[in-house]
Coordinates of N, CA and C in Angstrom, one line a residue:
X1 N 4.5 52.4 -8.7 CA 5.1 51.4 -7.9 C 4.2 50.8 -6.9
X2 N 3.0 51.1 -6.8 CA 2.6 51.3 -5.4 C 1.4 49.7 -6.2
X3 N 1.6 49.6 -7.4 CA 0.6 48.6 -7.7 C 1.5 47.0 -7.3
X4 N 2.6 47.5 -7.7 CA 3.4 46.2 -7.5 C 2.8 45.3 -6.1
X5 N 2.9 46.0 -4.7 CA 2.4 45.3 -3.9 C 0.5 44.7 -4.0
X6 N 0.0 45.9 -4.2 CA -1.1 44.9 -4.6 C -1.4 43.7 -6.1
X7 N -0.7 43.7 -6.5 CA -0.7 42.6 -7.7 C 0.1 41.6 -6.9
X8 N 1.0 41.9 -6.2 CA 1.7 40.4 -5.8 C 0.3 39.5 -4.7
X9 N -0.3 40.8 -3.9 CA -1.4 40.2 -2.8 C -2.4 39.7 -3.7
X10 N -2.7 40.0 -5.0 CA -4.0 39.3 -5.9 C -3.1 38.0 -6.0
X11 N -1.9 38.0 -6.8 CA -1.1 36.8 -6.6 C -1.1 35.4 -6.3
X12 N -0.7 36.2 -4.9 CA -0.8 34.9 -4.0 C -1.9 34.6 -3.3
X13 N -3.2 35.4 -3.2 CA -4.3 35.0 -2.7 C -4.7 34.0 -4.0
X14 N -4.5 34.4 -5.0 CA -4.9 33.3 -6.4 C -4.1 31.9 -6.2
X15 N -3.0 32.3 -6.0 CA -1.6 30.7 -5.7 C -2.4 29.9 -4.7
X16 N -3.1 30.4 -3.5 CA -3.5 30.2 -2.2 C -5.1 29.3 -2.9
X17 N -5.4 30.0 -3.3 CA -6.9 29.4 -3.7 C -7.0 28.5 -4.7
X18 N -5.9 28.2 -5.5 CA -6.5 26.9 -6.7 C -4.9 25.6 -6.2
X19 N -4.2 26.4 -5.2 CA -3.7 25.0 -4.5 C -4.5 24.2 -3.7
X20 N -5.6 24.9 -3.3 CA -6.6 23.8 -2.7 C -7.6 23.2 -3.8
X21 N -7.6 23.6 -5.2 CA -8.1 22.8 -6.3 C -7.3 22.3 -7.2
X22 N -5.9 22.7 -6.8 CA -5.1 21.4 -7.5 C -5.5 20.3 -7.8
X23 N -5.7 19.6 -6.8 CA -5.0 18.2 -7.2 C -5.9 17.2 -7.8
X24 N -5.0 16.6 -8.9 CA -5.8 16.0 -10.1 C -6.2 14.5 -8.8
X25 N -7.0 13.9 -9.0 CA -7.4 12.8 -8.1 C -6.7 11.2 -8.5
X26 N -5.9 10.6 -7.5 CA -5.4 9.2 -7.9 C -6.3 8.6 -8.8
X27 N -5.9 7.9 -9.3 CA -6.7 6.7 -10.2 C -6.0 5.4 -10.4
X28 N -6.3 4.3 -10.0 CA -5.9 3.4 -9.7 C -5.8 2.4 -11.4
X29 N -5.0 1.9 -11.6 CA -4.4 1.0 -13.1 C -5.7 0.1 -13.6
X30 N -6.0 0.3 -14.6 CA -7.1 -0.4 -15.2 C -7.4 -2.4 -14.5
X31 N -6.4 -2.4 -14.8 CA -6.0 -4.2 -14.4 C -4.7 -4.4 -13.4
X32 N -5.5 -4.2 -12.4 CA -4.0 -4.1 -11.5 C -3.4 -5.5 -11.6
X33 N -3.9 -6.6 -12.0 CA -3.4 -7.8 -12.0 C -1.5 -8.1 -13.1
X34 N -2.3 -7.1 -14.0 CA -0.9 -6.9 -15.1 C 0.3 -6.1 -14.0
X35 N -0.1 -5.6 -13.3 CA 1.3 -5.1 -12.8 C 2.1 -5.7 -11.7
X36 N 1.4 -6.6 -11.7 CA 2.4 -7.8 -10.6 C 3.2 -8.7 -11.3
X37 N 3.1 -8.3 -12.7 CA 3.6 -9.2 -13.8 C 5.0 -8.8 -14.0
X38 N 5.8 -9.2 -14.0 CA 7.6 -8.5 -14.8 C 8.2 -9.7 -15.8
X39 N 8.8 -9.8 -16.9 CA 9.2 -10.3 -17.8 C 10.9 -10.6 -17.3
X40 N 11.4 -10.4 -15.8 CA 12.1 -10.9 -15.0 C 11.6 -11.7 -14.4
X41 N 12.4 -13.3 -14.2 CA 11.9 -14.0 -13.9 C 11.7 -13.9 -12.3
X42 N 13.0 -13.1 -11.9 CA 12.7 -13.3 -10.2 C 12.4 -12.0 -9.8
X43 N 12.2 -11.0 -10.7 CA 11.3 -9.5 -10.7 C 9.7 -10.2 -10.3
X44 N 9.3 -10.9 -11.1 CA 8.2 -11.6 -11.1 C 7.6 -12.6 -10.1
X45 N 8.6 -13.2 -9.8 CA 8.3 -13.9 -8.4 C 8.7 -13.2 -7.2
X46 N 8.9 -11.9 -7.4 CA 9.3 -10.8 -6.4 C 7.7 -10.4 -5.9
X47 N 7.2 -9.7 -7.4 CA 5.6 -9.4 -7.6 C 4.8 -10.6 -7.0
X48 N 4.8 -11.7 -7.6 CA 4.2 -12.9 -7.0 C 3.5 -12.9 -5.4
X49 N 4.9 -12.6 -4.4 CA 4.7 -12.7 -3.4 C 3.6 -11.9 -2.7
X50 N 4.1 -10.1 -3.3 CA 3.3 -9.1 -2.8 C 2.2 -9.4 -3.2
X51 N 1.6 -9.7 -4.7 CA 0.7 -10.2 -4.9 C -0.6 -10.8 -4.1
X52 N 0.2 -12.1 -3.4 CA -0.4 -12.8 -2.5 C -0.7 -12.7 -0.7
X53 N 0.3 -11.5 -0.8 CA 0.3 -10.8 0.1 C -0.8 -9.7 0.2
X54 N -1.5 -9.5 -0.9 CA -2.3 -8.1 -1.1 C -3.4 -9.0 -1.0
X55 N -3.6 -10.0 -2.0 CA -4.7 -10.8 -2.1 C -5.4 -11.4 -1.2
X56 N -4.4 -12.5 -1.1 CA -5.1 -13.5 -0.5 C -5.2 -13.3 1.3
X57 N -3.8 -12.5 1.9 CA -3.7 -12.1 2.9 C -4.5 -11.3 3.7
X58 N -4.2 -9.8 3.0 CA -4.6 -8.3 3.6 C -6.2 -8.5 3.0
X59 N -6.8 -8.5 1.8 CA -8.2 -8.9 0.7 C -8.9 -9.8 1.3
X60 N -8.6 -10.8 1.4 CA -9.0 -12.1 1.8 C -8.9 -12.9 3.1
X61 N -8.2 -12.1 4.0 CA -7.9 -12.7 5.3 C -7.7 -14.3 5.0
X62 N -7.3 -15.1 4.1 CA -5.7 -16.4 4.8 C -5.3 -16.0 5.0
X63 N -5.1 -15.5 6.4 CA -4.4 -15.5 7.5 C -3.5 -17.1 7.5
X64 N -4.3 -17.9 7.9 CA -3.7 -19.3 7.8 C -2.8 -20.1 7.1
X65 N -2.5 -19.2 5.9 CA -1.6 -19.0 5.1 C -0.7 -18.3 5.0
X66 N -0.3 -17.9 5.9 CA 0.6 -16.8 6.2 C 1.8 -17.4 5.9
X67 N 2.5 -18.9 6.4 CA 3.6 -19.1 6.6 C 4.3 -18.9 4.3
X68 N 3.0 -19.0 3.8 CA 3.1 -19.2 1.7 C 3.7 -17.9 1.9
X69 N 3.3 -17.0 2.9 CA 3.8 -15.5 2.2 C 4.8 -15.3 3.1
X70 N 5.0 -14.9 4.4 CA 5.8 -14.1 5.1 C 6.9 -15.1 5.8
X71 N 7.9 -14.7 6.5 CA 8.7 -15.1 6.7 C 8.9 -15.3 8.4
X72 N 9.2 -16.1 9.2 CA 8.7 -16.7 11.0 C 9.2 -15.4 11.1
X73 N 10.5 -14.4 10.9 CA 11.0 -13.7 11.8 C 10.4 -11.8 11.3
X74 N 9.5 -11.8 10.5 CA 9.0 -10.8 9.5 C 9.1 -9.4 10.1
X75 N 10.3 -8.5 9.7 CA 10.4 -7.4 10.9 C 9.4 -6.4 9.9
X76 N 8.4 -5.9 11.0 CA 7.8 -5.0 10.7 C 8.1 -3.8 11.0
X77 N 7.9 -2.4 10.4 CA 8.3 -1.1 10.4 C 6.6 -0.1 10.8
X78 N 5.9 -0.9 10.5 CA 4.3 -0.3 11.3 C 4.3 -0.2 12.6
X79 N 3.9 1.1 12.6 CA 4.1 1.3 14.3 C 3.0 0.6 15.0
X80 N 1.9 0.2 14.8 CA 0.5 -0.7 15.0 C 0.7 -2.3 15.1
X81 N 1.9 -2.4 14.5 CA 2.1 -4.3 14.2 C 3.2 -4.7 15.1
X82 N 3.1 -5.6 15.7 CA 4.6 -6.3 15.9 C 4.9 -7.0 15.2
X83 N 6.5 -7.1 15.4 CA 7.4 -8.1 14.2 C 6.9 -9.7 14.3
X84 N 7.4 -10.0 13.9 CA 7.7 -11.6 13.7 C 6.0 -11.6 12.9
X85 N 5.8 -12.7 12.1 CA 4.6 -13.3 11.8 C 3.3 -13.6 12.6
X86 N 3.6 -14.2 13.2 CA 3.1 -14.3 14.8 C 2.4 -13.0 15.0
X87 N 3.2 -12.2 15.1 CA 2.2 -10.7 15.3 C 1.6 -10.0 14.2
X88 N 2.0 -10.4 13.1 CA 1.1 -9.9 12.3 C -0.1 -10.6 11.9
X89 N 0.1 -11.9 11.9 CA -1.1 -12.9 12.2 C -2.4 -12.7 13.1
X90 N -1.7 -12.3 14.7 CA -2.4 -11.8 15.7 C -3.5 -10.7 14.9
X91 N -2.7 -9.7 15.0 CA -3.3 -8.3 14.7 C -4.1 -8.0 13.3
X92 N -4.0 -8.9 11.8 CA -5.4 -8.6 11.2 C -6.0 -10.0 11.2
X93 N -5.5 -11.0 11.5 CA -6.1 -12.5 11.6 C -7.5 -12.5 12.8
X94 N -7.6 -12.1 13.6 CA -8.2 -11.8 14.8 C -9.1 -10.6 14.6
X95 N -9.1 -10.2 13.7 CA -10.4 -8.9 13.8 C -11.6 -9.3 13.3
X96 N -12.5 -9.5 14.1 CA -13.8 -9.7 13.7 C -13.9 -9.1 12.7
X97 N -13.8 -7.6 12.2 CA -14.0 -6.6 11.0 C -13.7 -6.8 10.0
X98 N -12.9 -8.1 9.7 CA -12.4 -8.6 8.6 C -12.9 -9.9 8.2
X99 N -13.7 -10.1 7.6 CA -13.9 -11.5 8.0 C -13.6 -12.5 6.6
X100 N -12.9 -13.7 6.7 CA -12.3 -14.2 5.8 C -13.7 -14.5 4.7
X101 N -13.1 -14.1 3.6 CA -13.6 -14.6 2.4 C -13.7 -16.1 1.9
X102 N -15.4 -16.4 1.7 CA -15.3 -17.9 1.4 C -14.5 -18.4 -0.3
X103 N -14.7 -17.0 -1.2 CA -13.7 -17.0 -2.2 C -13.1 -15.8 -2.2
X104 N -11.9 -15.9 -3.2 CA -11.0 -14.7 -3.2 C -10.3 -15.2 -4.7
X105 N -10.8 -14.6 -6.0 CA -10.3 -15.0 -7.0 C -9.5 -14.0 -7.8
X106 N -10.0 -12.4 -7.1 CA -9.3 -11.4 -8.0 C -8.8 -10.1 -7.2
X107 N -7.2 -9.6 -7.3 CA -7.5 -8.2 -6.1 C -8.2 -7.6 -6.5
X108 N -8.5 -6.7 -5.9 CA -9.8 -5.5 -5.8 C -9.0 -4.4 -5.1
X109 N -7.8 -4.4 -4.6 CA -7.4 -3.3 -4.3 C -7.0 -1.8 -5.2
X110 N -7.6 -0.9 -5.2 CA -7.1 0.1 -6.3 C -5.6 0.0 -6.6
X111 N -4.7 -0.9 -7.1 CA -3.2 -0.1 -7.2 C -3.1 0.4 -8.3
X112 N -2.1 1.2 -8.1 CA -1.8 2.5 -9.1 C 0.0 1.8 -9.7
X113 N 0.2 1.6 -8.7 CA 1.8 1.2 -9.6 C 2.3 -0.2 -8.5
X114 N 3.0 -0.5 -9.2 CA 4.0 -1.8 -8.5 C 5.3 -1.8 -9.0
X115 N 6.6 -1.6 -8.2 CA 8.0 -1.8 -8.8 C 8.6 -2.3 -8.0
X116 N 9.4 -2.9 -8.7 CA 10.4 -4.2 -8.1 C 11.8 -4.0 -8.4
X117 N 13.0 -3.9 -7.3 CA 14.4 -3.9 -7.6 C 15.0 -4.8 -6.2
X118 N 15.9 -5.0 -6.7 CA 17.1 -5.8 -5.8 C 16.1 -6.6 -5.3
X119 N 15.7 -6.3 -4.3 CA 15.1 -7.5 -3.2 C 13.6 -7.0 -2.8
X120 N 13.5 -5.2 -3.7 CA 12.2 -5.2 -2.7 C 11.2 -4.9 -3.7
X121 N 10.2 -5.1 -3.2 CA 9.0 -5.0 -3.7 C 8.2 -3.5 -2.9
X122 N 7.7 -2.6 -4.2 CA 6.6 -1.9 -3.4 C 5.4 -1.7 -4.3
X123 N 4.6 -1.8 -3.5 CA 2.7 -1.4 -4.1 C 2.1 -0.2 -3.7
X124 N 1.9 0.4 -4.6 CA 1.3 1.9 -4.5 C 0.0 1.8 -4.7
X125 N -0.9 2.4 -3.9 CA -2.7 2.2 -4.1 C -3.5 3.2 -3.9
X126 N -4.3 3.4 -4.1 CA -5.5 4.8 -3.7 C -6.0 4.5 -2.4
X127 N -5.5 5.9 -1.8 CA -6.1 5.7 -0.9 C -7.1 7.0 -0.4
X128 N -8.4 6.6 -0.2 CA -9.2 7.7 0.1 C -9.2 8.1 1.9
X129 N -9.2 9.6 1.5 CA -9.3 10.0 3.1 C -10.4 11.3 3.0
X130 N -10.0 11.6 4.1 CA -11.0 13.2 4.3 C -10.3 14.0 5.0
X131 N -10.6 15.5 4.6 CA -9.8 16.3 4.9 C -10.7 17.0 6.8
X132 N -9.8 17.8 7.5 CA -10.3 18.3 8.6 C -11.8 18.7 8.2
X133 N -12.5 18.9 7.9 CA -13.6 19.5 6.4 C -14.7 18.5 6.7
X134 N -14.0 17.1 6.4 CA -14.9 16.0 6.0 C -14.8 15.8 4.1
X135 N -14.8 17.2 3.8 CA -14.4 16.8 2.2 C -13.2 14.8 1.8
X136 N -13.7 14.9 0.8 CA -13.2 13.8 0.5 C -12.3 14.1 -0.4
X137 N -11.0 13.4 -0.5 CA -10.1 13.7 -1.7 C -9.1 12.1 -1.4
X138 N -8.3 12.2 -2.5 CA -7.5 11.0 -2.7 C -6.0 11.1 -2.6
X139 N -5.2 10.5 -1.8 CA -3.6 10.2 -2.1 C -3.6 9.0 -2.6
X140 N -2.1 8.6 -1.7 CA -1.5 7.5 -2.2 C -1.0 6.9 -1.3
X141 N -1.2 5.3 -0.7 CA -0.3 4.3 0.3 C 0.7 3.8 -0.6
X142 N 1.5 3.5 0.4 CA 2.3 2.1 -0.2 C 2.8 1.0 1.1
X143 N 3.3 0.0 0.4 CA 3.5 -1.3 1.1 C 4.7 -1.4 0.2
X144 N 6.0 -1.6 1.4 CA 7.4 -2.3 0.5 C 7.9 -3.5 1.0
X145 N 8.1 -4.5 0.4 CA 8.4 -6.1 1.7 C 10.2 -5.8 1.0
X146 N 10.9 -6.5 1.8 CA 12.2 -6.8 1.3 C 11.6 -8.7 1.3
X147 N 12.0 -8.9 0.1 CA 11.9 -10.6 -0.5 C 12.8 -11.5 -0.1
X148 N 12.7 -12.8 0.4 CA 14.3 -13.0 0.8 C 13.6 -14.9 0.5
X149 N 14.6 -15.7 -0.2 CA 14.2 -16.8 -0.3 C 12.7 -17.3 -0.8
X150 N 12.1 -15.9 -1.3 CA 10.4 -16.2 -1.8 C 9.5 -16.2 -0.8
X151 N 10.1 -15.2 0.0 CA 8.9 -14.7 1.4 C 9.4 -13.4 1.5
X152 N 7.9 -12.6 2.1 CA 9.1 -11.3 2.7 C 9.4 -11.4 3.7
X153 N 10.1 -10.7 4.2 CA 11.1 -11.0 5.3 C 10.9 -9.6 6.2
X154 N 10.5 -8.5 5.5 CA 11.0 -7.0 5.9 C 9.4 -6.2 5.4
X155 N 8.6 -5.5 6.7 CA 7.7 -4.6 5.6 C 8.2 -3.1 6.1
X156 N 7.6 -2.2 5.2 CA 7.3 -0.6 5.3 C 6.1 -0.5 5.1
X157 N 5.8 0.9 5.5 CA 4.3 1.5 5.0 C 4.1 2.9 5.7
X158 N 4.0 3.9 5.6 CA 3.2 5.3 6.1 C 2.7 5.1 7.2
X159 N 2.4 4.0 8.0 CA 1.3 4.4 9.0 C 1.7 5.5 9.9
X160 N 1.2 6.4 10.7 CA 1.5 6.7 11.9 C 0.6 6.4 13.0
X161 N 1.2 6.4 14.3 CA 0.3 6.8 15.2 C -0.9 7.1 15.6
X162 N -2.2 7.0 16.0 CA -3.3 7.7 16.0 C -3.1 8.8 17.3

């Protein structure tokens, strides 16, 4: 009986040591272009939007174009942005660190999935980080707009706080 406890401590020191080699690493969709596609027509012009929102927007800084994608009263759920357009304009239109692209013909963002229901739109992408460590490993963001008249109207996203 007396093995029982040490076989359960080999165990879970084993459980403990290949959950930190778990995890298989994201990989982002061959042609992320195809998945903004839906064979619904307003599934598709749902995608459309985010699309141009990922691209030409967040990718590409048109900023100046904002009013093609988002909506004047655009409530945001990022704790870093304010609502309305206007502030989301402010906050990545204005960053030196971003500097608009003289072309912008293809995304380049890793996404991994795109799905579309009722009104909303969400984009799932690779996102690389690093652990306390510095090691490098990969999750996953996402971005959800609620669609409203062929703008979004509404975003979400993970961020927190710094």
């Amino acid at each position: 009986m007396k093995t029982r406890p040490a076989l359960f401590a080999v165990f879970a020191a084993l459980c403990l040591c290949a959950s930190g080699l778990a995890q298989d690493p994201v990989k982002p969709a061959p042609d992320a272009d195809v998945l903004f596609q839906d064979k619904d027509p307003r599934l598709n012009a749902m995608k459309q939007v985010a699309y141009h929102i990922e691209k030409d927007l967040l990718q590409c800084n048109y900023w100046d174009h904002a009013d093609q994608w988002l909506t004047e009263r655009y409530i945001q759920h990022n704790p870093l942005v304010a609502s309305g357009r206007a502030g989301v304009v402010k906050f990545f239109g204005n960053n030196p660190n971003r500097p608009k692209r003289a072309v912008c013909e293809k995304l380049e963002a890793p996404v991994v999935a795109v799905l579309a229901d009722d009104d909303l739109v969400t984009v799932v992408t690779v996102a690389n980080r690093k652990d306390s460590k510095g090691e490098p490993y990969t999750t996953t963001w996402f971005d959800m707009w609620r669609i409203v008249d062929g703008k979004a109207d509404e975003h979400w996203d993970p961020q927190i706080k710094p």
